[in-house]
mmCIF file with all atom_site columns, C-alpha atoms in Angstrom:
data_model
loop_
_atom_site.group_PDB
_atom_site.id
_atom_site.type_symbol
_atom_site.label_atom_id
_atom_site.label_alt_id
_atom_site.label_comp_id
_atom_site.label_asym_id
_atom_site.label_entity_id
_atom_site.label_seq_id
_atom_site.pdbx_PDB_ins_code
_atom_site.Cartn_x
_atom_site.Cartn_y
_atom_site.Cartn_z
_atom_site.occupancy
_atom_site.B_iso_or_equiv
_atom_site.pdbx_formal_charge
_atom_site.auth_seq_id
_atom_site.auth_comp_id
_atom_site.auth_asym_id
_atom_site.auth_atom_id
_atom_site.pdbx_PDB_model_num
ATOM 1   C CA . UNK A 1 1   ? 123.182 -47.500 -25.383 1.00 90.00 ? 326 UNK A CA 1
ATOM 2   C CA . UNK A 1 2   ? 119.928 -47.428 -27.344 1.00 94.00 ? 327 UNK A CA 1
ATOM 3   C CA . UNK A 1 3   ? 117.247 -50.061 -27.939 1.00 95.00 ? 328 UNK A CA 1
ATOM 4   C CA . UNK A 1 4   ? 114.883 -50.077 -30.918 1.00 97.00 ? 329 UNK A CA 1
ATOM 5   C CA . UNK A 1 5   ? 111.419 -51.570 -30.483 1.00 96.00 ? 330 UNK A CA 1
ATOM 6   C CA . UNK A 1 6   ? 109.963 -52.846 -33.734 1.00 96.00 ? 331 UNK A CA 1
ATOM 7   C CA . UNK A 1 7   ? 106.217 -53.417 -33.642 1.00 96.00 ? 332 UNK A CA 1
ATOM 8   C CA . UNK A 1 8   ? 104.586 -54.923 -36.745 1.00 94.00 ? 333 UNK A CA 1
ATOM 9   C CA . UNK A 1 9   ? 100.916 -53.964 -36.973 1.00 94.00 ? 334 UNK A CA 1
ATOM 10  C CA . UNK A 1 10  ? 98.172  -55.630 -38.976 1.00 92.00 ? 335 UNK A CA 1
ATOM 11  C CA . UNK A 1 11  ? 94.445  -55.500 -38.252 1.00 90.00 ? 336 UNK A CA 1
ATOM 12  C CA . UNK A 1 12  ? 94.809  -54.848 -34.507 1.00 91.00 ? 337 UNK A CA 1
ATOM 13  C CA . UNK A 1 13  ? 92.490  -52.734 -32.357 1.00 94.00 ? 338 UNK A CA 1
ATOM 14  C CA . UNK A 1 14  ? 94.006  -49.368 -31.463 1.00 94.00 ? 339 UNK A CA 1
ATOM 15  C CA . UNK A 1 15  ? 93.544  -49.959 -27.717 1.00 95.00 ? 340 UNK A CA 1
ATOM 16  C CA . UNK A 1 16  ? 95.853  -53.009 -27.889 1.00 94.00 ? 341 UNK A CA 1
ATOM 17  C CA . UNK A 1 17  ? 98.580  -51.035 -29.618 1.00 96.00 ? 342 UNK A CA 1
ATOM 18  C CA . UNK A 1 18  ? 98.107  -48.200 -27.112 1.00 96.00 ? 343 UNK A CA 1
ATOM 19  C CA . UNK A 1 19  ? 98.551  -50.646 -24.208 1.00 95.00 ? 344 UNK A CA 1
ATOM 20  C CA . UNK A 1 20  ? 101.700 -52.049 -25.813 1.00 94.00 ? 345 UNK A CA 1
ATOM 21  C CA . UNK A 1 21  ? 103.187 -48.583 -26.341 1.00 96.00 ? 346 UNK A CA 1
ATOM 22  C CA . UNK A 1 22  ? 102.258 -47.496 -22.815 1.00 96.00 ? 347 UNK A CA 1
ATOM 23  C CA . UNK A 1 23  ? 104.076 -50.510 -21.327 1.00 94.00 ? 348 UNK A CA 1
ATOM 24  C CA . UNK A 1 24  ? 107.267 -49.620 -23.226 1.00 94.00 ? 349 UNK A CA 1
ATOM 25  C CA . UNK A 1 25  ? 107.085 -45.981 -22.143 1.00 94.00 ? 350 UNK A CA 1
ATOM 26  C CA . UNK A 1 26  ? 106.456 -47.058 -18.520 1.00 94.00 ? 351 UNK A CA 1
ATOM 27  C CA . UNK A 1 27  ? 109.736 -48.997 -18.584 1.00 92.00 ? 352 UNK A CA 1
ATOM 28  C CA . UNK A 1 28  ? 111.706 -45.927 -19.603 1.00 90.00 ? 353 UNK A CA 1
ATOM 29  C CA . UNK A 1 29  ? 109.883 -43.698 -17.141 1.00 90.00 ? 354 UNK A CA 1
ATOM 30  C CA . UNK A 1 30  ? 111.092 -46.066 -14.417 1.00 88.00 ? 355 UNK A CA 1
ATOM 31  C CA . UNK A 1 31  ? 114.628 -46.331 -15.818 1.00 83.00 ? 356 UNK A CA 1
ATOM 32  C CA . UNK A 1 32  ? 115.121 -42.601 -16.194 1.00 79.00 ? 357 UNK A CA 1
ATOM 33  C CA . UNK A 1 33  ? 117.741 -41.480 -18.692 1.00 74.00 ? 358 UNK A CA 1
ATOM 34  C CA . UNK A 1 34  ? 120.089 -44.440 -18.296 1.00 75.00 ? 359 UNK A CA 1
ATOM 35  C CA . UNK A 1 35  ? 119.078 -45.899 -21.677 1.00 83.00 ? 360 UNK A CA 1
ATOM 36  C CA . UNK A 1 36  ? 117.740 -44.342 -24.865 1.00 91.00 ? 361 UNK A CA 1
ATOM 37  C CA . UNK A 1 37  ? 115.032 -45.978 -26.983 1.00 94.00 ? 362 UNK A CA 1
ATOM 38  C CA . UNK A 1 38  ? 112.966 -45.617 -30.107 1.00 96.00 ? 363 UNK A CA 1
ATOM 39  C CA . UNK A 1 39  ? 109.660 -47.202 -31.055 1.00 96.00 ? 364 UNK A CA 1
ATOM 40  C CA . UNK A 1 40  ? 109.133 -48.128 -34.691 1.00 97.00 ? 365 UNK A CA 1
ATOM 41  C CA . UNK A 1 41  ? 105.559 -49.100 -35.550 1.00 96.00 ? 366 UNK A CA 1
ATOM 42  C CA . UNK A 1 42  ? 105.456 -50.676 -39.006 1.00 96.00 ? 367 UNK A CA 1
ATOM 43  C CA . UNK A 1 43  ? 102.048 -51.232 -40.537 1.00 93.00 ? 368 UNK A CA 1
ATOM 44  C CA . UNK A 1 44  ? 101.676 -54.249 -42.817 1.00 90.00 ? 369 UNK A CA 1
ATOM 45  C CA . UNK A 1 45  ? 99.598  -52.437 -45.439 1.00 85.00 ? 370 UNK A CA 1
ATOM 46  C CA . UNK A 1 46  ? 100.668 -54.810 -48.220 1.00 86.00 ? 371 UNK A CA 1
ATOM 47  C CA . UNK A 1 47  ? 99.704  -57.985 -46.322 1.00 86.00 ? 372 UNK A CA 1
ATOM 48  C CA . UNK A 1 48  ? 103.280 -59.294 -46.577 1.00 88.00 ? 373 UNK A CA 1
ATOM 49  C CA . UNK A 1 49  ? 103.408 -60.883 -43.134 1.00 87.00 ? 374 UNK A CA 1
ATOM 50  C CA . UNK A 1 50  ? 105.197 -60.149 -39.887 1.00 85.00 ? 375 UNK A CA 1
ATOM 51  C CA . UNK A 1 51  ? 108.677 -61.176 -41.093 1.00 87.00 ? 376 UNK A CA 1
ATOM 52  C CA . UNK A 1 52  ? 108.720 -58.745 -44.013 1.00 91.00 ? 377 UNK A CA 1
ATOM 53  C CA . UNK A 1 53  ? 107.249 -56.040 -41.802 1.00 93.00 ? 378 UNK A CA 1
ATOM 54  C CA . UNK A 1 54  ? 109.907 -56.654 -39.110 1.00 91.00 ? 379 UNK A CA 1
ATOM 55  C CA . UNK A 1 55  ? 112.635 -56.452 -41.760 1.00 92.00 ? 380 UNK A CA 1
ATOM 56  C CA . UNK A 1 56  ? 111.335 -53.034 -42.813 1.00 95.00 ? 381 UNK A CA 1
ATOM 57  C CA . UNK A 1 57  ? 111.567 -52.007 -39.167 1.00 95.00 ? 382 UNK A CA 1
ATOM 58  C CA . UNK A 1 58  ? 115.163 -53.257 -38.958 1.00 94.00 ? 383 UNK A CA 1
ATOM 59  C CA . UNK A 1 59  ? 116.036 -51.009 -41.912 1.00 95.00 ? 384 UNK A CA 1
ATOM 60  C CA . UNK A 1 60  ? 114.750 -47.996 -39.936 1.00 96.00 ? 385 UNK A CA 1
ATOM 61  C CA . UNK A 1 61  ? 116.267 -48.954 -36.580 1.00 96.00 ? 386 UNK A CA 1
ATOM 62  C CA . UNK A 1 62  ? 119.151 -46.925 -35.172 1.00 97.00 ? 387 UNK A CA 1
ATOM 63  C CA . UNK A 1 63  ? 119.510 -48.630 -31.781 1.00 96.00 ? 388 UNK A CA 1
ATOM 64  C CA . UNK A 1 64  ? 122.369 -50.817 -30.594 1.00 95.00 ? 389 UNK A CA 1
ATOM 65  C CA . UNK A 1 65  ? 119.768 -53.474 -29.766 1.00 95.00 ? 390 UNK A CA 1
ATOM 66  C CA . UNK A 1 66  ? 116.487 -54.565 -31.340 1.00 95.00 ? 391 UNK A CA 1
ATOM 67  C CA . UNK A 1 67  ? 113.471 -56.020 -29.609 1.00 94.00 ? 392 UNK A CA 1
ATOM 68  C CA . UNK A 1 68  ? 110.512 -57.229 -31.661 1.00 93.00 ? 393 UNK A CA 1
ATOM 69  C CA . UNK A 1 69  ? 107.261 -56.699 -29.779 1.00 93.00 ? 394 UNK A CA 1
ATOM 70  C CA . UNK A 1 70  ? 103.870 -57.779 -31.064 1.00 90.00 ? 395 UNK A CA 1
ATOM 71  C CA . UNK A 1 71  ? 101.210 -55.071 -30.965 1.00 92.00 ? 396 UNK A CA 1
ATOM 72  C CA . UNK A 1 72  ? 98.982  -57.192 -28.710 1.00 90.00 ? 397 UNK A CA 1
ATOM 73  C CA . UNK A 1 73  ? 101.737 -57.714 -26.094 1.00 88.00 ? 398 UNK A CA 1
ATOM 74  C CA . UNK A 1 74  ? 102.580 -55.634 -23.052 1.00 88.00 ? 399 UNK A CA 1
ATOM 75  C CA . UNK A 1 75  ? 105.860 -55.612 -21.145 1.00 88.00 ? 400 UNK A CA 1
ATOM 76  C CA . UNK A 1 76  ? 105.799 -56.434 -17.426 1.00 85.00 ? 401 UNK A CA 1
ATOM 77  C CA . UNK A 1 77  ? 107.562 -53.283 -16.335 1.00 86.00 ? 402 UNK A CA 1
ATOM 78  C CA . UNK A 1 78  ? 109.551 -54.205 -13.202 1.00 84.00 ? 403 UNK A CA 1
ATOM 79  C CA . UNK A 1 79  ? 110.819 -57.484 -14.610 1.00 83.00 ? 404 UNK A CA 1
ATOM 80  C CA . UNK A 1 80  ? 111.662 -55.921 -17.970 1.00 86.00 ? 405 UNK A CA 1
ATOM 81  C CA . UNK A 1 81  ? 113.698 -53.193 -16.246 1.00 88.00 ? 406 UNK A CA 1
ATOM 82  C CA . UNK A 1 82  ? 115.721 -56.011 -14.656 1.00 86.00 ? 407 UNK A CA 1
ATOM 83  C CA . UNK A 1 83  ? 116.385 -57.420 -18.149 1.00 86.00 ? 408 UNK A CA 1
ATOM 84  C CA . UNK A 1 84  ? 117.510 -54.026 -19.455 1.00 90.00 ? 409 UNK A CA 1
ATOM 85  C CA . UNK A 1 85  ? 119.835 -53.660 -16.463 1.00 88.00 ? 410 UNK A CA 1
ATOM 86  C CA . UNK A 1 86  ? 121.376 -57.017 -17.419 1.00 86.00 ? 411 UNK A CA 1
ATOM 87  C CA . UNK A 1 87  ? 121.695 -55.750 -20.987 1.00 87.00 ? 412 UNK A CA 1
ATOM 88  C CA . UNK A 1 88  ? 123.572 -52.647 -19.819 1.00 89.00 ? 413 UNK A CA 1
ATOM 89  C CA . UNK A 1 89  ? 125.809 -54.602 -17.455 1.00 88.00 ? 414 UNK A CA 1
ATOM 90  C CA . UNK A 1 90  ? 126.716 -57.600 -19.661 1.00 87.00 ? 415 UNK A CA 1
ATOM 91  C CA . UNK A 1 91  ? 126.301 -56.128 -23.196 1.00 88.00 ? 416 UNK A CA 1
ATOM 92  C CA . UNK A 1 92  ? 125.436 -59.556 -24.707 1.00 85.00 ? 417 UNK A CA 1
ATOM 93  C CA . UNK A 1 93  ? 124.756 -60.193 -28.398 1.00 83.00 ? 418 UNK A CA 1
ATOM 94  C CA . UNK A 1 94  ? 121.487 -61.882 -27.441 1.00 80.00 ? 419 UNK A CA 1
ATOM 95  C CA . UNK A 1 95  ? 119.376 -61.663 -24.292 1.00 81.00 ? 420 UNK A CA 1
ATOM 96  C CA . UNK A 1 96  ? 116.611 -64.252 -23.818 1.00 76.00 ? 421 UNK A CA 1
ATOM 97  C CA . UNK A 1 97  ? 113.480 -63.154 -21.967 1.00 74.00 ? 422 UNK A CA 1
ATOM 98  C CA . UNK A 1 98  ? 110.878 -65.178 -20.120 1.00 65.00 ? 423 UNK A CA 1
ATOM 99  C CA . UNK A 1 99  ? 107.273 -65.292 -21.317 1.00 59.00 ? 424 UNK A CA 1
ATOM 100 C CA . UNK A 1 100 ? 104.215 -65.408 -19.116 1.00 55.00 ? 425 UNK A CA 1
ATOM 101 C CA . UNK A 1 101 ? 100.492 -64.939 -19.288 1.00 55.00 ? 426 UNK A CA 1
ATOM 102 C CA . UNK A 1 102 ? 100.345 -64.773 -15.483 1.00 53.00 ? 427 UNK A CA 1
ATOM 103 C CA . UNK A 1 103 ? 101.934 -61.689 -13.903 1.00 51.00 ? 428 UNK A CA 1
ATOM 104 C CA . UNK A 1 104 ? 101.832 -63.454 -10.519 1.00 51.00 ? 429 UNK A CA 1
ATOM 105 C CA . UNK A 1 105 ? 104.321 -66.139 -11.627 1.00 50.00 ? 430 UNK A CA 1
ATOM 106 C CA . UNK A 1 106 ? 107.044 -64.055 -13.269 1.00 46.00 ? 431 UNK A CA 1
ATOM 107 C CA . UNK A 1 107 ? 110.660 -65.147 -12.789 1.00 52.00 ? 432 UNK A CA 1
ATOM 108 C CA . UNK A 1 108 ? 113.453 -62.658 -13.283 1.00 54.00 ? 433 UNK A CA 1
ATOM 109 C CA . UNK A 1 109 ? 115.595 -63.236 -16.359 1.00 51.00 ? 434 UNK A CA 1
ATOM 110 C CA . UNK A 1 110 ? 119.210 -64.306 -16.246 1.00 51.00 ? 435 UNK A CA 1
ATOM 111 C CA . UNK A 1 111 ? 122.133 -64.513 -18.624 1.00 49.00 ? 436 UNK A CA 1
ATOM 112 C CA . UNK A 1 112 ? 122.523 -68.189 -19.535 1.00 50.00 ? 437 UNK A CA 1
ATOM 113 C CA . UNK A 1 113 ? 125.146 -67.850 -22.282 1.00 52.00 ? 438 UNK A CA 1
ATOM 114 C CA . UNK A 1 114 ? 128.051 -65.501 -22.688 1.00 56.00 ? 439 UNK A CA 1
ATOM 115 C CA . UNK A 1 115 ? 130.058 -65.233 -25.879 1.00 60.00 ? 440 UNK A CA 1
ATOM 116 C CA . UNK A 1 116 ? 129.356 -64.594 -29.535 1.00 59.00 ? 441 UNK A CA 1
ATOM 117 C CA . UNK A 1 117 ? 125.661 -64.377 -30.334 1.00 54.00 ? 442 UNK A CA 1
ATOM 118 C CA . UNK A 1 118 ? 126.362 -65.257 -33.967 1.00 54.00 ? 443 UNK A CA 1
ATOM 119 C CA . UNK A 1 119 ? 128.091 -68.500 -32.952 1.00 59.00 ? 444 UNK A CA 1
ATOM 120 C CA . UNK A 1 120 ? 125.265 -69.308 -30.561 1.00 57.00 ? 445 UNK A CA 1
ATOM 121 C CA . UNK A 1 121 ? 122.625 -68.798 -33.250 1.00 51.00 ? 446 UNK A CA 1
ATOM 122 C CA . UNK A 1 122 ? 124.573 -70.957 -35.721 1.00 48.00 ? 447 UNK A CA 1
ATOM 123 C CA . UNK A 1 123 ? 124.705 -73.840 -33.211 1.00 57.00 ? 448 UNK A CA 1
ATOM 124 C CA . UNK A 1 124 ? 121.329 -73.531 -31.490 1.00 52.00 ? 449 UNK A CA 1
ATOM 125 C CA . UNK A 1 125 ? 117.707 -73.025 -32.370 1.00 50.00 ? 450 UNK A CA 1
ATOM 126 C CA . UNK A 1 126 ? 115.803 -70.269 -30.600 1.00 50.00 ? 451 UNK A CA 1
ATOM 127 C CA . UNK A 1 127 ? 113.272 -71.967 -28.363 1.00 50.00 ? 452 UNK A CA 1
ATOM 128 C CA . UNK A 1 128 ? 110.583 -69.323 -28.665 1.00 48.00 ? 453 UNK A CA 1
ATOM 129 C CA . UNK A 1 129 ? 109.367 -66.535 -30.914 1.00 53.00 ? 454 UNK A CA 1
ATOM 130 C CA . UNK A 1 130 ? 111.132 -63.324 -31.879 1.00 56.00 ? 455 UNK A CA 1
ATOM 131 C CA . UNK A 1 131 ? 109.566 -61.312 -29.078 1.00 58.00 ? 456 UNK A CA 1
ATOM 132 C CA . UNK A 1 132 ? 111.374 -63.233 -26.371 1.00 71.00 ? 457 UNK A CA 1
ATOM 133 C CA . UNK A 1 133 ? 114.845 -62.061 -27.338 1.00 79.00 ? 458 UNK A CA 1
ATOM 134 C CA . UNK A 1 134 ? 116.692 -58.781 -27.504 1.00 85.00 ? 459 UNK A CA 1
ATOM 135 C CA . UNK A 1 135 ? 119.247 -58.865 -30.324 1.00 86.00 ? 460 UNK A CA 1
ATOM 136 C CA . UNK A 1 136 ? 122.328 -56.748 -30.849 1.00 86.00 ? 461 UNK A CA 1
ATOM 137 C CA . UNK A 1 137 ? 121.497 -54.926 -34.119 1.00 89.00 ? 462 UNK A CA 1
ATOM 138 C CA . UNK A 1 138 ? 124.943 -55.612 -35.563 1.00 86.00 ? 463 UNK A CA 1
ATOM 139 C CA . UNK A 1 139 ? 124.231 -59.334 -35.210 1.00 77.00 ? 464 UNK A CA 1
#
């Protein structure tokens, strides 16, 4: 199984992007070789916005799953590894992640819906931004 990280970039300090990339690499250092990944950084040079930039990243992605990560975000490594373990075990169409600005109050994620991700998305609104979900690319 492979996950593609799509990171749209526009007018962000390099140190923020470096921190974001380092957090992703730290996850896979901890996981070992159990899951493959690719990181696709897409610069918004035409000022088209994050959605268009993400779509260009989707066109390049080769992973089974896609996770949109903003360049100014960093993954909380231990908790994110738990989410990827759930992804490997359950193979859902859509995995919802928790968001926090306080690393001291992190709750581990859980699978709250099993079934077709396409049907779920047609019947429900996502209750947070793109970065809080891992999507099956085929979806």
